[in-house]
Amino acid sequence: MSCGKTITINSSLQCVDWSDRSQLIAAGSSDKYVRLFDPRGQSGTIVHSTLQGHDLWVSCVTWSPNSDVELVSGSYDGRSLLWDIRSPKSYLAVISTHEDKVLCCDWSHGKLLSGGSDSKLHITKM
């Protein structure tokens, strides 16, 4: 099996998630940004937009299962942020705050889950 397309950025990628609804890829990186890629473009580095709101590495991203414009990102800054990708310069809300790094997140069945190095699992009804 061969790779169909490679997208290159100037920072290490920590996490990725594909949206069936919007057909975009969300990618969190060590430079504290979430980038949205449109793989349907011709160039290998099509950045749809860049979301800026975290202070440290972005460790997880997860798309809303019910919306093509909402996603959540988690970071080493201890926060999980809710985004509307139509407004990339500002997040909508802080969903959960951990006492240490957010390491993983998932959004399904109307709940956002986030786990951190503080040994806590946050479950937030969305």
N, CA, C and O atoms as a printed pandas DataFrame, in Angstrom:
     atom_number atom_name residue_name chain_id  residue_number  x_coord  y_coord  z_coord
0              1         N          MET        A               1    0.846   -1.167    0.000
1              2        CA          MET        A               1    0.000    0.000    0.000
2              3         C          MET        A               1    0.896    1.236    0.000
3              4         O          MET        A               1    1.887    1.280    0.728
4              5         N          SER        A               2    0.560    2.225   -0.799
5              6        CA          SER        A               2    1.360    3.439   -0.863
6              7         C          SER        A               2    0.558    4.624   -0.335
7              8         O          SER        A               2   -0.673    4.611   -0.340
8              9         N          CYS        A               3    1.270    5.635    0.115
9             10        CA          CYS        A               3    0.658    6.852    0.632
10            11         C          CYS        A               3    0.141    7.678   -0.536
11            12         O          CYS        A               3    0.875    7.926   -1.492
12            13         N          GLY        A               4   -1.101    8.103   -0.468
13            14        CA          GLY        A               4   -1.697    8.871   -1.545
14            15         C          GLY        A               4   -1.311   10.339   -1.546
15            16         O          GLY        A               4   -1.202   10.944   -2.613
16            17         N          LYS        A               5   -1.102   10.925   -0.373
17            18        CA          LYS        A               5   -0.769   12.341   -0.275
18            19         C          LYS        A               5   -0.047   12.566    1.043
19            20         O          LYS        A               5   -0.375   11.938    2.050
20            21         N          THR        A               6    0.926   13.453    1.039
21            22        CA          THR        A               6    1.643   13.829    2.254
22            23         C          THR        A               6    1.500   15.324    2.449
23            24         O          THR        A               6    1.726   16.104    1.524
24            25         N          ILE        A               7    1.125   15.720    3.652
25            26        CA          ILE        A               7    1.011   17.131    4.009
26            27         C          ILE        A               7    2.127   17.429    4.999
27            28         O          ILE        A               7    2.265   16.734    6.005
28            29         N          THR        A               8    2.914   18.446    4.726
29            30        CA          THR        A               8    4.064   18.781    5.558
30            31         C          THR        A               8    3.859   20.138    6.210
31            32         O          THR        A               8    3.432   21.093    5.560
32            33         N          ILE        A               9    4.170   20.217    7.508
33            34        CA          ILE        A               9    4.146   21.498    8.216
34            35         C          ILE        A               9    5.501   21.679    8.898
35            36         O          ILE        A               9    6.342   20.782    8.852
36            37         N          ASN        A              10    5.714   22.818    9.520
37            38        CA          ASN        A              10    7.006   23.132   10.134
38            39         C          ASN        A              10    7.055   22.823   11.623
39            40         O          ASN        A              10    7.861   23.406   12.349
40            41         N          SER        A              11    6.205   21.914   12.086
41            42        CA          SER        A              11    6.168   21.565   13.500
42            43         C          SER        A              11    5.742   20.107   13.616
43            44         O          SER        A              11    5.067   19.577   12.734
44            45         N          SER        A              12    6.143   19.462   14.713
45            46        CA          SER        A              12    5.763   18.061   14.854
46            47         C          SER        A              12    4.272   17.935   15.166
47            48         O          SER        A              12    3.721   18.696   15.962
48            49         N          LEU        A              13    3.641   16.966   14.527
49            50        CA          LEU        A              13    2.212   16.714   14.738
50            51         C          LEU        A              13    2.032   15.794   15.938
51            52         O          LEU        A              13    2.738   14.795   16.069
52            53         N          GLN        A              14    1.094   16.127   16.806
53            54        CA          GLN        A              14    0.816   15.350   18.007
54            55         C          GLN        A              14   -0.451   14.521   17.872
55            56         O          GLN        A              14   -0.587   13.483   18.519
56            57         N          CYS        A              15   -1.393   14.980   17.023
57            58        CA          CYS        A              15   -2.687   14.308   16.912
58            59         C          CYS        A              15   -3.384   14.754   15.633
59            60         O          CYS        A              15   -3.120   15.838   15.114
60            61         N          VAL        A              16   -4.277   13.905   15.135
61            62        CA          VAL        A              16   -5.079   14.237   13.961
62            63         C          VAL        A              16   -6.470   13.641   14.121
63            64         O          VAL        A              16   -6.647   12.641   14.817
64            65         N          ASP        A              17   -7.452   14.253   13.477
65            66        CA          ASP        A              17   -8.802   13.701   13.434
66            67         C          ASP        A              17   -9.456   14.135   12.129
67            68         O          ASP        A              17   -9.321   15.281   11.701
68            69         N          TRP        A              18  -10.163   13.203   11.508
69            70        CA          TRP        A              18  -10.848   13.419   10.237
70            71         C          TRP        A              18  -12.319   13.694   10.502
71            72         O          TRP        A              18  -12.937   13.022   11.328
72            73         N          SER        A              19  -12.887   14.676    9.808
73            74        CA          SER        A              19  -14.313   14.962    9.903
74            75         C          SER        A              19  -15.023   14.417    8.674
75            76         O          SER        A              19  -14.775   14.871    7.557
76            77         N          ASP        A              20  -15.907   13.443    8.879
77            78        CA          ASP        A              20  -16.719   12.939    7.774
78            79         C          ASP        A              20  -17.661   14.013    7.261
79            80         O          ASP        A              20  -18.002   14.034    6.079
80            81         N          ARG        A              21  -18.078   14.900    8.144
81            82        CA          ARG        A              21  -19.062   15.918    7.781
82            83         C          ARG        A              21  -18.452   17.033    6.926
83            84         O          ARG        A              21  -19.006   17.382    5.883
84            85         N          SER        A              22  -17.314   17.595    7.357
85            86        CA          SER        A              22  -16.712   18.717    6.626
86            87         C          SER        A              22  -15.633   18.274    5.637
87            88         O          SER        A              22  -15.211   19.053    4.783
88            89         N          GLN        A              23  -15.193   17.025    5.754
89            90        CA          GLN        A              23  -14.106   16.493    4.924
90            91         C          GLN        A              23  -12.773   17.191    5.191
91            92         O          GLN        A              23  -11.898   17.215    4.326
92            93         N          LEU        A              24  -12.619   17.759    6.396
93            94        CA          LEU        A              24  -11.381   18.418    6.789
94            95         C          LEU        A              24  -10.626   17.559    7.793
95            96         O          LEU        A              24  -11.215   16.726    8.483
96            97         N          ILE        A              25   -9.328   17.769    7.866
97            98        CA          ILE        A              25   -8.480   17.127    8.851
98            99         C          ILE        A              25   -8.057   18.184    9.865
99           100         O          ILE        A              25   -7.546   19.238    9.486
100          101         N          ALA        A              26   -8.266   17.911   11.149
101          102        CA          ALA        A              26   -7.759   18.769   12.223
102          103         C          ALA        A              26   -6.477   18.131   12.732
103          104         O          ALA        A              26   -6.428   16.923   12.962
104          105         N          ALA        A              27   -5.442   18.938   12.908
105          106        CA          ALA        A              27   -4.154   18.434   13.371
106          107         C          ALA        A              27   -3.613   19.356   14.463
107          108         O          ALA        A              27   -3.524   20.569   14.276
108          109         N          GLY        A              28   -3.253   18.766   15.603
109          110        CA          GLY        A              28   -2.653   19.513   16.699
110          111         C          GLY        A              28   -1.151   19.335   16.671
111          112         O          GLY        A              28   -0.654   18.256   16.349
112          113         N          SER        A              29   -0.420   20.398   17.009
113          114        CA          SER        A              29    1.032   20.327   16.881
114          115         C          SER        A              29    1.751   20.902   18.088
115          116         O          SER        A              29    1.144   21.494   18.981
116          117         N          SER        A              30    3.073   20.708   18.087
117          118        CA          SER        A              30    3.901   21.148   19.203
118          119         C          SER        A              30    4.085   22.663   19.229
119          120         O          SER        A              30    4.622   23.192   20.202
120          121         N          ASP        A              31    3.662   23.366   18.201
121          122        CA          ASP        A              31    3.784   24.830   18.199
122          123         C          ASP        A              31    2.539   25.517   18.760
123          124         O          ASP        A              31    2.385   26.730   18.616
124          125         N          LYS        A              32    1.655   24.754   19.394
125          126        CA          LYS        A              32    0.442   25.196   20.114
126          127         C          LYS        A              32   -0.735   25.573   19.223
127          128         O          LYS        A              32   -1.688   26.194   19.694
128          129         N          TYR        A              33   -0.684   25.209   17.944
129          130        CA          TYR        A              33   -1.769   25.528   17.030
130          131         C          TYR        A              33   -2.524   24.286   16.591
131          132         O          TYR        A              33   -1.983   23.180   16.572
132          133         N          VAL        A              34   -3.794   24.494   16.238
133          134        CA          VAL        A              34   -4.588   23.481   15.559
134          135         C          VAL        A              34   -4.717   23.958   14.121
135          136         O          VAL        A              34   -5.167   25.074   13.862
136          137         N          ARG        A              35   -4.320   23.105   13.197
137          138        CA          ARG        A              35   -4.442   23.451   11.786
138          139         C          ARG        A              35   -5.518   22.588   11.153
139          140         O          ARG        A              35   -5.657   21.407   11.471
140          141         N          LEU        A              36   -6.269   23.193   10.261
141          142        CA          LEU        A              36   -7.299   22.476    9.514
142          143         C          LEU        A              36   -6.836   22.358    8.075
143          144         O          LEU        A              36   -6.548   23.356    7.413
144          145         N          PHE        A              37   -6.768   21.117    7.601
145          146        CA          PHE        A              37   -6.305   20.841    6.250
146          147         C          PHE        A              37   -7.460   20.336    5.404
147          148         O          PHE        A              37   -8.321   19.593    5.874
148          149         N          ASP        A              38   -7.461   20.754    4.151
149          150        CA          ASP        A              38   -8.409   20.243    3.181
150          151         C          ASP        A              38   -7.642   19.352    2.209
151          152         O          ASP        A              38   -6.989   19.863    1.300
152          153         N          PRO        A              39   -7.706   18.029    2.381
153          154        CA          PRO        A              39   -6.903   17.134    1.548
154          155         C          PRO        A              39   -7.374   17.057    0.099
155          156         O          PRO        A              39   -6.713   16.438   -0.735
156          157         N          ARG        A              40   -8.498   17.673   -0.202
157          158        CA          ARG        A              40   -9.001   17.660   -1.577
158          159         C          ARG        A              40   -8.247   18.635   -2.473
159          160         O          ARG        A              40   -8.376   18.580   -3.696
160          161         N          GLY        A              41   -7.456   19.533   -1.869
161          162        CA          GLY        A              41   -6.700   20.518   -2.639
162          163         C          GLY        A              41   -5.566   19.880   -3.420
163          164         O          GLY        A              41   -5.182   18.742   -3.152
164          165         N          GLN        A              42   -5.041   20.603   -4.368
165          166        CA          GLN        A              42   -3.978   20.089   -5.230
166          167         C          GLN        A              42   -2.608   20.137   -4.564
167          168         O          GLN        A              42   -1.774   19.264   -4.806
168          169         N          SER        A              43   -2.368   21.129   -3.741
169          170        CA          SER        A              43   -1.070   21.277   -3.093
170          171         C          SER        A              43   -0.973   20.356   -1.880
171          172         O          SER        A              43   -1.988   20.001   -1.282
172          173         N          GLY        A              44    0.233   19.977   -1.523
173          174        CA          GLY        A              44    0.435   19.110   -0.368
174          175         C          GLY        A              44    0.321   19.835    0.951
175          176         O          GLY        A              44    0.291   19.182    1.994
176          177         N          THR        A              45    0.255   21.155    0.957
177          178        CA          THR        A              45    0.195   21.905    2.206
178          179         C          THR        A              45   -0.995   22.858    2.225
179          180         O          THR        A              45   -0.834   24.034    2.551
180          181         N          ILE        A              46   -2.167   22.380    1.886
181          182        CA          ILE        A              46   -3.363   23.217    1.889
182          183         C          ILE        A              46   -3.832   23.397    3.334
183          184         O          ILE        A              46   -4.427   22.489    3.914
184          185         N          VAL        A              47   -3.564   24.556    3.906
185          186        CA          VAL        A              47   -4.050   24.868    5.250
186          187         C          VAL        A              47   -5.340   25.650    5.085
187          188         O          VAL        A              47   -5.345   26.766    4.566
188          189         N          HIS        A              48   -6.423   25.053    5.531
189          190        CA          HIS        A              48   -7.736   25.706    5.452
190          191         C          HIS        A              48   -7.771   26.881    6.426
191          192         O          HIS        A              48   -8.204   27.975    6.063
192          193         N          SER        A              49   -7.316   26.661    7.667
193          194        CA          SER        A              49   -7.201   27.718    8.667
194          195         C          SER        A              49   -6.367   27.224    9.837
195          196         O          SER        A              49   -6.099   26.030    9.973
196          197         N          THR        A              50   -5.961   28.173   10.682
197          198        CA          THR        A              50   -5.168   27.871   11.869
198          199         C          THR        A              50   -5.893   28.428   13.082
199          200         O          THR        A              50   -6.256   29.604   13.117
200          201         N          LEU        A              51   -6.102   27.571   14.081
201          202        CA          LEU        A              51   -6.793   27.959   15.309
202          203         C          LEU        A              51   -5.756   28.265   16.380
203          204         O          LEU        A              51   -4.888   27.442   16.671
204          205         N          GLN        A              52   -5.855   29.461   16.966
205          206        CA          GLN        A              52   -4.876   29.921   17.941
206          207         C          GLN        A              52   -5.552   30.217   19.264
207          208         O          GLN        A              52   -6.422   31.085   19.337
208          209         N          GLY        A              53   -5.159   29.501   20.318
209          210        CA          GLY        A              53   -5.754   29.742   21.626
210          211         C          GLY        A              53   -5.050   29.020   22.754
211          212         O          GLY        A              53   -5.229   29.361   23.924
212          213         N          HIS        A              54   -4.251   28.027   22.412
213          214        CA          HIS        A              54   -3.518   27.284   23.434
214          215         C          HIS        A              54   -2.167   27.931   23.709
215          216         O          HIS        A              54   -1.616   28.642   22.869
216          217         N          ASP        A              55   -1.645   27.667   24.913
217          218        CA          ASP        A              55   -0.353   28.215   25.320
218          219         C          ASP        A              55    0.784   27.213   25.167
219          220         O          ASP        A              55    1.953   27.598   25.160
220          221         N          LEU        A              56    0.450   25.924   25.042
221          222        CA          LEU        A              56    1.458   24.871   24.916
222          223         C          LEU        A              56    1.014   23.855   23.871
223          224         O          LEU        A              56   -0.005   24.056   23.211
224          225         N          TRP        A              57    1.762   22.769   23.712
225          226        CA          TRP        A              57    1.488   21.734   22.714
226          227         C          TRP        A              57    0.022   21.331   22.698
227          228         O          TRP        A              57   -0.605   21.210   23.751
228          229         N          VAL        A              58   -0.519   21.125   21.518
229          230        CA          VAL        A              58   -1.865   20.585   21.364
230          231         C          VAL        A              58   -1.735   19.064   21.272
231          232         O          VAL        A              58   -1.101   18.538   20.357
232          233         N          SER        A              59   -2.339   18.376   22.223
233          234        CA          SER        A              59   -2.157   16.924   22.356
234          235         C          SER        A              59   -3.326   16.107   21.829
235          236         O          SER        A              59   -3.175   14.907   21.601
236          237         N          CYS        A              60   -4.498   16.729   21.628
237          238        CA          CYS        A              60   -5.633   15.981   21.085
238          239         C          CYS        A              60   -6.605   16.926   20.392
239          240         O          CYS        A              60   -6.757   18.087   20.772
240          241         N          VAL        A              61   -7.254   16.396   19.373
241          242        CA          VAL        A              61   -8.325   17.101   18.668
242          243         C          VAL        A              61   -9.427   16.095   18.384
243          244         O          VAL        A              61   -9.156   14.926   18.109
244          245         N          THR        A              62  -10.672   16.555   18.451
245          246        CA          THR        A              62  -11.798   15.682   18.126
246          247         C          THR        A              62  -12.933   16.530   17.560
247          248         O          THR        A              62  -13.313   17.552   18.131
248          249         N          TRP        A              63  -13.461   16.086   16.432
249          250        CA          TRP        A              63  -14.578   16.783   15.787
250          251         C          TRP        A              63  -15.891   16.429   16.466
251          252         O          TRP        A              63  -16.056   15.332   17.001
252          253         N          SER        A              64  -16.812   17.368   16.435
253          254        CA          SER        A              64  -18.172   17.085   16.872
254          255         C          SER        A              64  -18.786   16.052   15.946
255          256         O          SER        A              64  -18.643   16.154   14.727
256          257         N          PRO        A              65  -19.468   15.056   16.503
257          258        CA          PRO        A              65  -20.131   14.083   15.632
258          259         C          PRO        A              65  -21.397   14.641   14.980
259          260         O          PRO        A              65  -21.946   14.023   14.068
260          261         N          ASN        A              66  -21.866   15.812   15.445
261          262        CA          ASN        A              66  -23.131   16.366   14.966
262          263         C          ASN        A              66  -23.003   17.697   14.224
263          264         O          ASN        A              66  -24.011   18.279   13.825
264          265         N          SER        A              67  -21.786   18.179   14.037
265          266        CA          SER        A              67  -21.600   19.475   13.399
266          267         C          SER        A              67  -20.366   19.425   12.510
267          268         O          SER        A              67  -19.382   18.761   12.836
268          269         N          ASP        A              68  -20.421   20.124   11.396
269          270        CA          ASP        A              68  -19.245   20.177   10.534
270          271         C          ASP        A              68  -18.365   21.381   10.823
271          272         O          ASP        A              68  -17.372   21.597   10.128
272          273         N          VAL        A              69  -18.713   22.181   11.846
273          274        CA          VAL        A              69  -17.916   23.371   12.166
274          275         C          VAL        A              69  -17.392   23.403   13.598
275          276         O          VAL        A              69  -16.667   24.332   13.956
276          277         N          GLU        A              70  -17.732   22.426   14.422
277          278        CA          GLU        A              70  -17.278   22.439   15.820
278          279         C          GLU        A              70  -16.271   21.332   16.087
279          280         O          GLU        A              70  -16.424   20.201   15.625
280          281         N          LEU        A              71  -15.235   21.685   16.845
281          282        CA          LEU        A              71  -14.279   20.693   17.300
282          283         C          LEU        A              71  -13.731   21.123   18.654
283          284         O          LEU        A              71  -13.864   22.279   19.056
284          285         N          VAL        A              72  -13.112   20.174   19.347
285          286        CA          VAL        A              72  -12.485   20.427   20.633
286          287         C          VAL        A              72  -11.017   20.059   20.524
287          288         O          VAL        A              72  -10.647   19.079   19.879
288          289         N          SER        A              73  -10.188   20.869   21.171
289          290        CA          SER        A              73   -8.757   20.569   21.243
290          291         C          SER        A              73   -8.338   20.544   22.706
291          292         O          SER        A              73   -8.885   21.272   23.535
292          293         N          GLY        A              74   -7.368   19.702   23.008
293          294        CA          GLY        A              74   -6.794   19.631   24.350
294          295         C          GLY        A              74   -5.307   19.900   24.268
295          296         O          GLY        A              74   -4.680   19.643   23.240
296          297         N          SER        A              75   -4.737   20.420   25.355
297          298        CA          SER        A              75   -3.354   20.869   25.279
298          299         C          SER        A              75   -2.594   20.601   26.575
299          300         O          SER        A              75   -3.174   20.331   27.626
300          301         N          TYR        A              76   -1.285   20.688   26.455
301          302        CA          TYR        A              76   -0.418   20.599   27.629
302          303         C          TYR        A              76   -0.636   21.786   28.564
303          304         O          TYR        A              76   -0.148   21.773   29.694
304          305         N          ASP        A              77   -1.363   22.816   28.113
305          306        CA          ASP        A              77   -1.675   23.943   28.997
306          307         C          ASP        A              77   -2.793   23.607   29.986
307          308         O          ASP        A              77   -3.154   24.436   30.821
308          309         N          GLY        A              78   -3.348   22.374   29.890
309          310        CA          GLY        A              78   -4.360   21.902   30.836
310          311         C          GLY        A              78   -5.792   22.213   30.445
311          312         O          GLY        A              78   -6.715   21.927   31.208
312          313         N          ARG        A              79   -5.996   22.797   29.260
313          314        CA          ARG        A              79   -7.344   23.199   28.868
314          315         C          ARG        A              79   -7.844   22.427   27.656
315          316         O          ARG        A              79   -7.069   22.046   26.778
316          317         N          SER        A              80   -9.163   22.202   27.624
317          318        CA          SER        A              80   -9.860   21.705   26.442
318          319         C          SER        A              80  -10.706   22.860   25.927
319          320         O          SER        A              80  -11.517   23.420   26.664
320          321         N          LEU        A              81  -10.514   23.213   24.659
321          322        CA          LEU        A              81  -11.183   24.375   24.077
322          323         C          LEU        A              81  -12.166   23.949   23.003
323          324         O          LEU        A              81  -11.876   23.072   22.190
324          325         N          LEU        A              82  -13.339   24.583   23.010
325          326        CA          LEU        A              82  -14.364   24.374   21.990
326          327         C          LEU        A              82  -14.188   25.440   20.923
327          328         O          LEU        A              82  -14.066   26.627   21.228
328          329         N          TRP        A              83  -14.177   24.998   19.648
329          330        CA          TRP        A              83  -13.979   25.893   18.514
330          331         C          TRP        A              83  -15.149   25.820   17.543
331          332         O          TRP        A              83  -15.762   24.767   17.371
332          333         N          ASP        A              84  -15.446   26.936   16.921
333          334        CA          ASP        A              84  -16.264   27.005   15.715
334          335         C          ASP        A              84  -15.295   27.422   14.626
335          336         O          ASP        A              84  -14.775   28.537   14.663
336          337         N          ILE        A              85  -15.040   26.557   13.662
337          338        CA          ILE        A              85  -13.983   26.818   12.691
338          339         C          ILE        A              85  -14.271   28.014   11.786
339          340         O          ILE        A              85  -13.390   28.455   11.048
340          341         N          ARG        A              86  -15.483   28.536   11.834
341          342        CA          ARG        A              86  -15.786   29.746   11.067
342          343         C          ARG        A              86  -15.186   30.977   11.739
343          344         O          ARG        A              86  -15.101   32.038   11.120
344          345         N          SER        A              87  -14.765   30.847   13.015
345          346        CA          SER        A              87  -14.132   31.943   13.771
346          347         C          SER        A              87  -12.798   31.451   14.323
347          348         O          SER        A              87  -12.693   31.211   15.526
348          349         N          PRO        A              88  -11.775   31.292   13.482
349          350        CA          PRO        A              88  -10.530   30.657   13.916
350          351         C          PRO        A              88   -9.673   31.470   14.869
351          352         O          PRO        A              88   -8.751   30.921   15.472
352          353         N          LYS        A              89   -9.942   32.758   15.027
353          354        CA          LYS        A              89   -9.090   33.587   15.873
354          355         C          LYS        A              89   -9.436   33.522   17.356
355          356         O          LYS        A              89   -8.679   34.013   18.193
356          357         N          SER        A              90  -10.592   32.909   17.689
357          358        CA          SER        A              90  -11.004   32.851   19.086
358          359         C          SER        A              90  -11.840   31.600   19.338
359          360         O          SER        A              90  -12.735   31.278   18.556
360          361         N          TYR        A              91  -11.552   30.904   20.419
361          362        CA          TYR        A              91  -12.333   29.736   20.786
362          363         C          TYR        A              91  -13.656   30.167   21.406
363          364         O          TYR        A              91  -13.781   31.287   21.900
364          365         N          LEU        A              92  -14.641   29.274   21.378
365          366        CA          LEU        A              92  -15.961   29.575   21.925
366          367         C          LEU        A              92  -16.002   29.468   23.441
367          368         O          LEU        A              92  -16.629   30.287   24.113
368          369         N          ALA        A              93  -15.323   28.442   23.980
369          370        CA          ALA        A              93  -15.396   28.208   25.427
370          371         C          ALA        A              93  -14.265   27.292   25.872
371          372         O          ALA        A              93  -13.712   26.520   25.089
372          373         N          VAL        A              94  -13.938   27.407   27.168
373          374        CA          VAL        A              94  -13.073   26.431   27.818
374          375         C          VAL        A              94  -14.013   25.353   28.351
375          376         O          VAL        A              94  -14.870   25.637   29.188
376          377         N          ILE        A              95  -13.858   24.122   27.872
377          378        CA          ILE        A              95  -14.759   23.033   28.241
378          379         C          ILE        A              95  -14.360   22.405   29.559
379          380         O          ILE        A              95  -15.210   22.168   30.418
380          381         N          SER        A              96  -13.083   22.133   29.730
381          382        CA          SER        A              96  -12.614   21.549   30.991
382          383         C          SER        A              96  -11.207   22.034   31.269
383          384         O          SER        A              96  -10.450   22.372   30.359
384          385         N          THR        A              97  -10.882   22.057   32.534
385          386        CA          THR        A              97   -9.554   22.466   32.952
386          387         C          THR        A              97   -8.969   21.371   33.820
387          388         O          THR        A              97   -9.544   20.994   34.840
388          389         N          HIS        A              98   -7.817   20.866   33.402
389          390        CA          HIS        A              98   -7.102   19.862   34.177
390          391         C          HIS        A              98   -6.009   20.556   34.988
391          392         O          HIS        A              98   -5.599   21.672   34.668
392          393         N          GLU        A              99   -5.551   19.895   36.022
393          394        CA          GLU        A              99   -4.487   20.442   36.860
394          395         C          GLU        A              99   -3.123   20.280   36.208
395          396         O          GLU        A              99   -2.132   20.837   36.679
396          397         N          ASP        A             100   -3.076   19.515   35.125
397          398        CA          ASP        A             100   -1.839   19.296   34.392
398          399         C          ASP        A             100   -2.212   19.095   32.925
399          400         O          ASP        A             100   -3.298   19.506   32.517
400          401         N          LYS        A             101   -1.373   18.495   32.144
401          402        CA          LYS        A             101   -1.566   18.336   30.706
402          403         C          LYS        A             101   -2.829   17.553   30.360
403          404         O          LYS        A             101   -3.151   16.559   31.012
404          405         N          VAL        A             102   -3.541   18.009   29.328
405          406        CA          VAL        A             102   -4.596   17.194   28.710
406          407         C          VAL        A             102   -3.891   16.286   27.714
407          408         O          VAL        A             102   -3.163   16.758   26.841
408          409         N          LEU        A             103   -4.110   14.980   27.849
409          410        CA          LEU        A             103   -3.411   14.022   26.996
410          411         C          LEU        A             103   -4.306   13.385   25.938
411          412         O          LEU        A             103   -3.814   12.948   24.898
412          413         N          CYS        A             104   -5.619   13.326   26.189
413          414        CA          CYS        A             104   -6.515   12.681   25.235
414          415         C          CYS        A             104   -7.905   13.288   25.343
415          416         O          CYS        A             104   -8.295   13.805   26.389
416          417         N          CYS        A             105   -8.651   13.213   24.232
417          418        CA          CYS        A             105  -10.023   13.714   24.235
418          419         C          CYS        A             105  -10.838   12.955   23.190
419          420         O          CYS        A             105  -10.306   12.455   22.199
420          421         N          ASP        A             106  -12.131   12.886   23.440
421          422        CA          ASP        A             106  -13.049   12.228   22.521
422          423         C          ASP        A             106  -14.415   12.881   22.674
423          424         O          ASP        A             106  -14.782   13.313   23.767
424          425         N          TRP        A             107  -15.171   12.953   21.576
425          426        CA          TRP        A             107  -16.498   13.577   21.587
426          427         C          TRP        A             107  -17.460   12.607   20.929
427          428         O          TRP        A             107  -17.405   12.406   19.716
428          429         N          SER        A             108  -18.337   12.007   21.711
429          430        CA          SER        A             108  -19.331   11.098   21.146
430          431         C          SER        A             108  -20.512   10.970   22.095
431          432         O          SER        A             108  -20.392   11.198   23.299
432          433         N          HIS        A             109  -21.653   10.600   21.528
433          434        CA          HIS        A             109  -22.888   10.379   22.296
434          435         C          HIS        A             109  -23.231   11.560   23.204
435          436         O          HIS        A             109  -23.712   11.376   24.322
436          437         N          GLY        A             110  -22.979   12.777   22.707
437          438        CA          GLY        A             110  -23.345   13.973   23.454
438          439         C          GLY        A             110  -22.448   14.295   24.629
439          440         O          GLY        A             110  -22.792   15.138   25.458
440          441         N          LYS        A             111  -21.303   13.637   24.714
441          442        CA          LYS        A             111  -20.385   13.886   25.819
442          443         C          LYS        A             111  -18.979   14.118   25.298
443          444         O          LYS        A             111  -18.533   13.477   24.347
444          445         N          LEU        A             112  -18.290   15.052   25.944
445          446        CA          LEU        A             112  -16.880   15.270   25.663
446          447         C          LEU        A             112  -16.091   14.651   26.803
447          448         O          LEU        A             112  -16.348   14.930   27.974
448          449         N          LEU        A             113  -15.134   13.813   26.452
449          450        CA          LEU        A             113  -14.266   13.174   27.428
450          451         C          LEU        A             113  -12.866   13.762   27.275
451          452         O          LEU        A             113  -12.385   13.962   26.160
452          453         N          SER        A             114  -12.220   14.035   28.405
453          454        CA          SER        A             114  -10.817   14.444   28.358
454          455         C          SER        A             114  -10.087   13.805   29.521
455          456         O          SER        A             114  -10.594   13.744   30.641
456          457         N          GLY        A             115   -8.897   13.334   29.233
457          458        CA          GLY        A             115   -8.058   12.713   30.247
458          459         C          GLY        A             115   -6.736   13.438   30.320
459          460         O          GLY        A             115   -6.216   13.927   29.317
460          461         N          GLY        A             116   -6.196   13.499   31.539
461          462        CA          GLY        A             116   -4.961   14.247   31.691
462          463         C          GLY        A             116   -3.930   13.565   32.553
463          464         O          GLY        A             116   -4.182   12.527   33.166
464          465         N          SER        A             117   -2.746   14.181   32.587
465          466        CA          SER        A             117   -1.677   13.646   33.420
466          467         C          SER        A             117   -1.920   13.941   34.897
467          468         O          SER        A             117   -1.108   13.577   35.748
468          469         N          ASP        A             118   -3.041   14.605   35.201
469          470        CA          ASP        A             118   -3.459   14.788   36.594
470          471         C          ASP        A             118   -4.259   13.587   37.087
471          472         O          ASP        A             118   -4.821   13.613   38.182
472          473         N          SER        A             119   -4.306   12.533   36.273
473          474        CA          SER        A             119   -5.005   11.276   36.598
474          475         C          SER        A             119   -6.505   11.460   36.725
475          476         O          SER        A             119   -7.154   10.736   37.480
476          477         N          LYS        A             120   -7.068   12.419   35.996
477          478        CA          LYS        A             120   -8.505   12.677   36.040
478          479         C          LYS        A             120   -9.123   12.528   34.664
479          480         O          LYS        A             120   -8.524   12.882   33.649
480          481         N          LEU        A             121  -10.334   11.997   34.654
481          482        CA          LEU        A             121  -11.150   11.909   33.458
482          483         C          LEU        A             121  -12.322   12.870   33.638
483          484         O          LEU        A             121  -13.130   12.712   34.552
484          485         N          HIS        A             122  -12.404   13.852   32.772
485          486        CA          HIS        A             122  -13.517   14.805   32.805
486          487         C          HIS        A             122  -14.558   14.353   31.783
487          488         O          HIS        A             122  -14.214   14.025   30.648
488          489         N          ILE        A             123  -15.828   14.335   32.185
489          490        CA          ILE        A             123  -16.935   13.983   31.308
490          491         C          ILE        A             123  -17.879   15.175   31.296
491          492         O          ILE        A             123  -18.469   15.518   32.320
492          493         N          THR        A             124  -18.020   15.801   30.142
493          494        CA          THR        A             124  -18.826   17.013   30.023
494          495         C          THR        A             124  -19.963   16.761   29.042
495          496         O          THR        A             124  -19.727   16.348   27.906
496          497         N          LYS        A             125  -21.196   17.008   29.475
497          498        CA          LYS        A             125  -22.338   16.880   28.585
498          499         C          LYS        A             125  -22.345   18.081   27.652
499          500         O          LYS        A             125  -22.279   19.228   28.094
500          501         N          MET        A             126  -22.427   17.802   26.348
501          502        CA          MET        A             126  -22.378   18.881   25.352
502          503         C          MET        A             126  -23.776   19.158   24.807
503          504         O          MET        A             126  -23.945   20.032   23.957
